[in-house]
């Protein structure tokens, strides 16, 4: 259902916190392009802590911004790697202690950096490898204290994989090298420890067991004319995916069950939905890369 014109004017021109009603789910939307607190430039990853704080990777401004589940600004901190070296954050995830793991771009290497909730650097992992590789998404398996990072390897044949790392940077295993991933974007770990990855190039979602065993792949034809980016799961194990069209039409957020069967659209009127995160309280947080906004959907469970 389209947003009424009067409300759209308020949301996209004033870009203040506003309540939007649509048939699928009520929401709160805030943000807009800029450098001030509460505004963004190149919105990328998002995660929600167990305490209900939203952490947003504000890539172009090289910072993490923090908000409540009502959209109120709380604080921010720069994504520093080391002295006078800042990175462009691409994705963010929380660990079992409530600290953050952020994957981002610097020169000449990508890093995964662990920050405290207030932005103090606790440790960092150099993700530089031999050859042309780029990192995109990050997730934390809190039960095993593993850090999972998506990688795209561009050599004679481009392919994607997931690096499963210990906090000290030691590689536990590599996942997904042989199932046809080409450009994995975002990643999540469900309550069973299954690893779920979105791949923008193959228009597919890949699911693996916690030990890396391949379970299933879905998408393909149904998502062929769309790019898929952010991915998360809800309390029932449903898989929620940010779906953006290749043309200029509206993007959407879709829900699939754990077998890859389509359940329903959560929203269909976003411009370029990029990343998604589920709060333990049940709210779904979605970033819109084109509008530089964050939307909080207060109900997402199917009726």
Protein backbone atom coordinates (compact mmCIF):
# COMPACT_ATOMS: atom_id res chain seq x y z
CA UNK A 1 0.00 0.00 0.00
CA UNK A 2 1.46 3.38 -1.00
CA UNK A 3 2.22 6.00 1.62
CA UNK A 4 -0.30 8.90 1.44
CA UNK A 5 1.14 11.95 -0.32
CA UNK A 6 0.83 14.22 2.71
CA UNK A 7 2.69 11.74 4.87
CA UNK A 8 5.31 11.09 2.19
CA UNK A 9 6.03 14.84 2.10
CA UNK A 10 6.63 14.86 5.84
CA UNK A 11 8.78 11.73 5.80
CA UNK A 12 11.01 12.54 2.83
CA UNK A 13 11.26 16.36 3.02
CA UNK A 14 11.31 17.12 6.70
CA UNK A 15 12.94 13.77 7.44
CA UNK A 16 12.06 13.89 11.10
CA UNK A 17 10.82 11.00 13.21
CA UNK A 18 7.31 10.17 11.99
CA UNK A 19 4.75 7.41 12.41
CA UNK A 20 3.64 5.74 9.16
CA UNK A 21 0.69 3.41 8.85
CA UNK A 22 0.40 0.85 6.06
CA UNK A 23 -1.62 -2.26 5.68
CA UNK A 24 1.22 -4.67 6.36
CA UNK A 25 2.96 -3.14 9.39
CA UNK A 26 2.95 0.14 11.34
CA UNK A 27 6.34 1.85 11.34
CA UNK A 28 8.51 4.72 12.52
CA UNK A 29 10.83 6.33 9.95
CA UNK A 30 13.68 8.78 10.58
CA UNK A 31 16.89 10.06 9.02
CA UNK A 32 17.73 11.77 5.73
CA UNK A 33 20.98 12.68 4.01
CA UNK A 34 23.46 14.80 5.94
CA UNK A 35 26.24 14.92 8.50
CA UNK A 36 24.28 16.07 11.54
CA UNK A 37 23.26 13.69 14.31
CA UNK A 38 20.43 11.47 13.15
CA UNK A 39 21.24 11.88 9.46
CA UNK A 40 23.24 9.62 7.18
CA UNK A 41 25.41 9.40 4.10
CA UNK A 42 25.55 5.92 2.60
CA UNK A 43 23.52 3.86 5.06
CA UNK A 44 24.82 0.31 5.24
CA UNK A 45 24.62 -2.28 8.02
CA UNK A 46 22.33 -2.29 11.04
CA UNK A 47 21.98 -4.39 14.18
CA UNK A 48 19.92 -4.27 17.38
CA UNK A 49 21.37 -5.16 20.78
CA UNK A 50 19.60 -7.22 23.41
CA UNK A 51 19.05 -3.96 25.28
CA UNK A 52 17.12 -2.54 22.33
CA UNK A 53 19.72 -0.13 20.97
CA UNK A 54 19.93 0.22 17.17
CA UNK A 55 23.47 0.52 15.79
CA UNK A 56 23.67 1.92 12.26
CA UNK A 57 26.74 1.85 9.99
CA UNK A 58 26.80 5.40 8.58
CA UNK A 59 29.42 4.60 5.96
CA UNK A 60 29.94 7.92 4.20
CA UNK A 61 30.28 9.74 7.52
CA UNK A 62 32.66 7.04 8.86
CA UNK A 63 30.75 6.54 12.07
CA UNK A 64 28.30 4.36 13.97
CA UNK A 65 25.12 6.03 15.18
CA UNK A 66 22.97 4.63 17.98
CA UNK A 67 19.19 5.01 18.39
CA UNK A 68 16.37 3.69 20.53
CA UNK A 69 13.64 1.46 19.12
CA UNK A 70 11.48 4.60 18.92
CA UNK A 71 13.98 6.32 16.66
CA UNK A 72 15.52 8.66 19.22
CA UNK A 73 19.22 9.50 18.77
CA UNK A 74 21.39 8.28 21.66
CA UNK A 75 25.05 8.71 20.69
CA UNK A 76 27.63 8.20 17.94
CA UNK A 77 31.29 7.32 17.54
CA UNK A 78 33.81 7.37 14.66
CA UNK A 79 34.86 4.04 13.16
CA UNK A 80 38.52 4.34 14.06
CA UNK A 81 40.86 1.41 13.36
CA UNK A 82 44.02 2.89 14.80
CA UNK A 83 45.53 6.31 15.37
CA UNK A 84 44.31 8.68 12.61
CA UNK A 85 43.02 5.73 10.57
CA UNK A 86 39.27 5.59 10.07
CA UNK A 87 37.28 3.14 7.97
CA UNK A 88 34.07 3.20 6.01
CA UNK A 89 31.80 0.79 7.94
CA UNK A 90 29.91 -1.73 5.80
CA UNK A 91 28.17 -3.89 8.37
CA UNK A 92 27.81 -4.27 12.13
CA UNK A 93 26.87 -7.08 14.52
CA UNK A 94 26.68 -7.49 18.30
CA UNK A 95 28.37 -10.23 20.32
CA UNK A 96 27.25 -11.92 23.54
CA UNK A 97 28.94 -9.28 25.72
CA UNK A 98 27.09 -6.48 23.93
CA UNK A 99 30.18 -5.29 22.09
CA UNK A 100 30.14 -4.55 18.35
CA UNK A 101 31.93 -6.14 15.43
CA UNK A 102 32.21 -3.82 12.44
CA UNK A 103 33.52 -4.75 8.99
CA UNK A 104 34.72 -1.87 6.85
CA UNK A 105 36.99 -0.56 4.14
CA UNK A 106 40.31 1.19 4.65
CA UNK A 107 43.41 1.36 2.51
CA UNK A 108 45.11 -0.97 1.80
CA UNK A 109 43.07 -3.57 3.72
CA UNK A 110 39.62 -4.39 5.05
CA UNK A 111 39.25 -4.84 8.80
CA UNK A 112 36.88 -6.40 11.28
CA UNK A 113 37.06 -4.26 14.41
CA UNK A 114 35.54 -4.97 17.79
CA UNK A 115 34.26 -1.88 19.62
CA UNK A 116 32.72 -1.39 23.00
CA UNK A 117 29.13 -0.10 23.04
CA UNK A 118 30.58 3.40 23.42
CA UNK A 119 33.08 3.10 20.58
CA UNK A 120 36.36 2.12 22.22
CA UNK A 121 38.50 -0.15 20.01
CA UNK A 122 38.95 -3.51 21.75
CA UNK A 123 40.62 -5.53 19.00
CA UNK A 124 40.92 -5.73 15.23
CA UNK A 125 41.34 -8.40 12.57
CA UNK A 126 43.18 -7.61 9.35
CA UNK A 127 41.12 -9.16 6.55
CA UNK A 128 43.81 -8.66 3.90
CA UNK A 129 44.42 -11.82 1.90
CA UNK A 130 46.52 -12.74 -1.12
CA UNK A 131 44.72 -11.67 -4.29
CA UNK A 132 41.76 -9.40 -4.90
CA UNK A 133 39.21 -9.91 -2.13
CA UNK A 134 36.57 -7.67 -0.64
CA UNK A 135 34.51 -8.03 2.53
CA UNK A 136 30.86 -7.14 2.91
CA UNK A 137 28.80 -8.51 5.79
CA UNK A 138 29.48 -9.62 9.34
CA UNK A 139 27.56 -11.74 11.87
CA UNK A 140 28.38 -13.22 15.26
CA UNK A 141 27.59 -16.77 16.34
CA UNK A 142 27.17 -15.93 20.03
CA UNK A 143 27.01 -19.55 21.18
CA UNK A 144 30.43 -20.36 19.76
CA UNK A 145 31.88 -16.84 19.86
CA UNK A 146 32.69 -16.99 16.15
CA UNK A 147 32.86 -13.98 13.84
CA UNK A 148 31.53 -14.65 10.32
CA UNK A 149 32.56 -12.42 7.43
CA UNK A 150 31.41 -12.64 3.79
CA UNK A 151 34.13 -12.46 1.15
CA UNK A 152 34.17 -12.03 -2.64
CA UNK A 153 37.28 -13.37 -4.35
CA UNK A 154 38.02 -11.95 -7.78
CA UNK A 155 40.56 -14.06 -9.62
CA UNK A 156 40.27 -16.16 -12.80
CA UNK A 157 36.76 -17.08 -11.64
CA UNK A 158 34.93 -14.83 -9.20
CA UNK A 159 33.40 -16.68 -6.28
CA UNK A 160 32.17 -16.01 -2.77
CA UNK A 161 32.67 -17.58 0.61
CA UNK A 162 32.25 -17.04 4.34
CA UNK A 163 35.21 -16.89 6.70
CA UNK A 164 34.41 -18.21 10.19
CA UNK A 165 36.90 -16.62 12.58
CA UNK A 166 37.74 -16.64 16.25
CA UNK A 167 37.98 -13.21 17.91
CA UNK A 168 41.77 -13.37 17.62
CA UNK A 169 41.49 -13.71 13.82
CA UNK A 170 42.21 -17.45 13.59
CA UNK A 171 40.21 -19.04 10.78
CA UNK A 172 37.99 -21.89 12.01
CA UNK A 173 36.64 -22.85 8.59
CA UNK A 174 35.59 -21.52 5.22
CA UNK A 175 31.94 -21.96 4.21
CA UNK A 176 30.20 -21.83 0.84
CA UNK A 177 33.10 -22.15 -1.54
CA UNK A 178 31.51 -24.84 -3.71
CA UNK A 179 27.81 -23.93 -3.95
CA UNK A 180 28.07 -21.20 -6.57
CA UNK A 181 28.11 -18.03 -4.47
CA UNK A 182 29.62 -15.18 -6.48
CA UNK A 183 29.13 -11.96 -4.52
CA UNK A 184 27.83 -12.63 -0.98
CA UNK A 185 26.58 -9.48 0.70
CA UNK A 186 25.04 -9.93 4.13
CA UNK A 187 24.92 -12.77 6.61
CA UNK A 188 23.03 -13.85 9.71
CA UNK A 189 23.02 -16.77 12.16
CA UNK A 190 19.68 -18.15 13.34
CA UNK A 191 18.84 -19.65 16.74
CA UNK A 192 19.98 -23.10 15.64
CA UNK A 193 23.34 -21.76 14.49
CA UNK A 194 22.50 -22.07 10.80
CA UNK A 195 24.41 -19.65 8.57
CA UNK A 196 22.26 -17.71 6.09
CA UNK A 197 23.82 -15.61 3.32
CA UNK A 198 22.41 -13.30 0.64
CA UNK A 199 24.17 -13.24 -2.75
CA UNK A 200 23.52 -10.22 -4.95
CA UNK A 201 24.96 -11.75 -8.11
CA UNK A 202 23.06 -15.06 -8.11
CA UNK A 203 19.86 -13.46 -6.70
CA UNK A 204 19.79 -16.23 -4.11
CA UNK A 205 19.86 -17.03 -0.40
CA UNK A 206 22.19 -19.80 0.77
CA UNK A 207 21.67 -21.71 4.03
CA UNK A 208 24.32 -23.82 5.79
CA UNK A 209 24.46 -25.75 9.03
CA UNK A 210 26.66 -24.46 11.83
CA UNK A 211 29.47 -26.81 10.73
CA UNK A 212 29.35 -25.45 7.18
CA UNK A 213 27.32 -28.26 5.59
CA UNK A 214 25.15 -26.96 2.75
CA UNK A 215 21.40 -27.15 3.45
CA UNK A 216 19.53 -25.27 0.74
CA UNK A 217 19.44 -22.41 -1.72
CA UNK A 218 16.42 -20.38 -2.78
CA UNK A 219 15.62 -17.32 -4.85
CA UNK A 220 16.88 -17.73 -8.39
CA UNK A 221 13.94 -17.17 -10.76
CA UNK A 222 11.62 -15.49 -8.26
CA UNK A 223 14.28 -12.87 -7.44
CA UNK A 224 15.96 -12.78 -10.86
CA UNK A 225 15.16 -9.15 -11.63
CA UNK A 226 16.06 -7.97 -8.15
CA UNK A 227 19.12 -7.48 -6.01
CA UNK A 228 19.00 -8.97 -2.53
CA UNK A 229 20.98 -7.42 0.27
CA UNK A 230 20.21 -7.47 4.00
CA UNK A 231 19.02 -10.64 5.68
CA UNK A 232 17.88 -11.65 9.17
CA UNK A 233 15.58 -14.13 10.91
CA UNK A 234 12.66 -13.72 13.29
CA UNK A 235 11.73 -15.67 16.42
CA UNK A 236 9.93 -18.32 14.36
CA UNK A 237 12.92 -18.96 12.11
CA UNK A 238 11.45 -17.11 9.11
CA UNK A 239 14.02 -15.50 6.83
CA UNK A 240 13.57 -11.80 6.08
CA UNK A 241 15.26 -10.36 3.00
CA UNK A 242 15.72 -6.81 1.64
CA UNK A 243 14.85 -6.96 -2.07
CA UNK A 244 15.70 -4.07 -4.43
CA UNK A 245 14.71 -3.92 -8.11
CA UNK A 246 17.22 -3.57 -10.93
CA UNK A 247 15.03 -0.87 -12.48
CA UNK A 248 13.76 2.25 -10.76
CA UNK A 249 10.63 0.74 -9.24
CA UNK A 250 9.97 0.37 -5.52
CA UNK A 251 11.86 -2.11 -3.39
CA UNK A 252 10.39 -4.38 -0.78
CA UNK A 253 11.11 -6.54 2.26
CA UNK A 254 10.02 -10.17 1.92
CA UNK A 255 9.53 -12.98 4.40
CA UNK A 256 10.32 -16.64 3.59
CA UNK A 257 9.97 -19.65 5.83
CA UNK A 258 12.99 -21.73 6.86
CA UNK A 259 12.61 -23.93 3.73
CA UNK A 260 12.72 -20.94 1.39
CA UNK A 261 8.97 -20.81 0.68
CA UNK A 262 7.62 -17.28 0.23
CA UNK A 263 5.35 -16.21 3.10
CA UNK A 264 4.46 -12.57 2.50
CA UNK A 265 5.63 -9.02 1.82
CA UNK A 266 6.40 -7.03 4.95
CA UNK A 267 6.55 -3.78 2.98
CA UNK A 268 6.50 -2.93 -0.72
CA UNK A 269 7.02 0.85 -0.85
CA UNK A 270 10.67 1.42 0.05
CA UNK A 271 13.03 2.93 -2.52
CA UNK A 272 16.19 0.87 -1.99
CA UNK A 273 15.96 -1.33 1.14
CA UNK A 274 19.48 -2.34 2.02
CA UNK A 275 19.86 -4.01 5.41
CA UNK A 276 17.51 -5.53 7.98
CA UNK A 277 17.79 -6.47 11.66
CA UNK A 278 15.37 -8.07 14.11
CA UNK A 279 15.11 -6.87 17.70
CA UNK A 280 14.54 -9.40 20.48
CA UNK A 281 11.37 -7.44 21.29
CA UNK A 282 10.01 -8.30 17.81
CA UNK A 283 10.56 -5.05 15.91
CA UNK A 284 12.15 -5.14 12.45
CA UNK A 285 14.63 -2.41 11.50
CA UNK A 286 15.20 -1.65 7.78
CA UNK A 287 17.61 0.82 6.19
CA UNK A 288 16.84 2.55 2.87
CA UNK A 289 20.10 3.31 1.06
CA UNK A 290 18.54 5.67 -1.49
CA UNK A 291 16.61 7.81 0.99
CA UNK A 292 19.17 7.50 3.81
CA UNK A 293 16.40 6.59 6.23
CA UNK A 294 15.82 3.95 8.89
CA UNK A 295 12.38 2.40 9.40
CA UNK A 296 11.25 0.47 12.49
CA UNK A 297 8.36 -1.92 11.85
CA UNK A 298 6.56 -2.71 15.09
CA UNK A 299 4.86 -5.92 13.94
CA UNK A 300 6.21 -8.44 11.45
CA UNK A 301 4.81 -11.81 12.53
CA UNK A 302 2.30 -13.40 10.10
CA UNK A 303 -1.27 -13.48 11.36
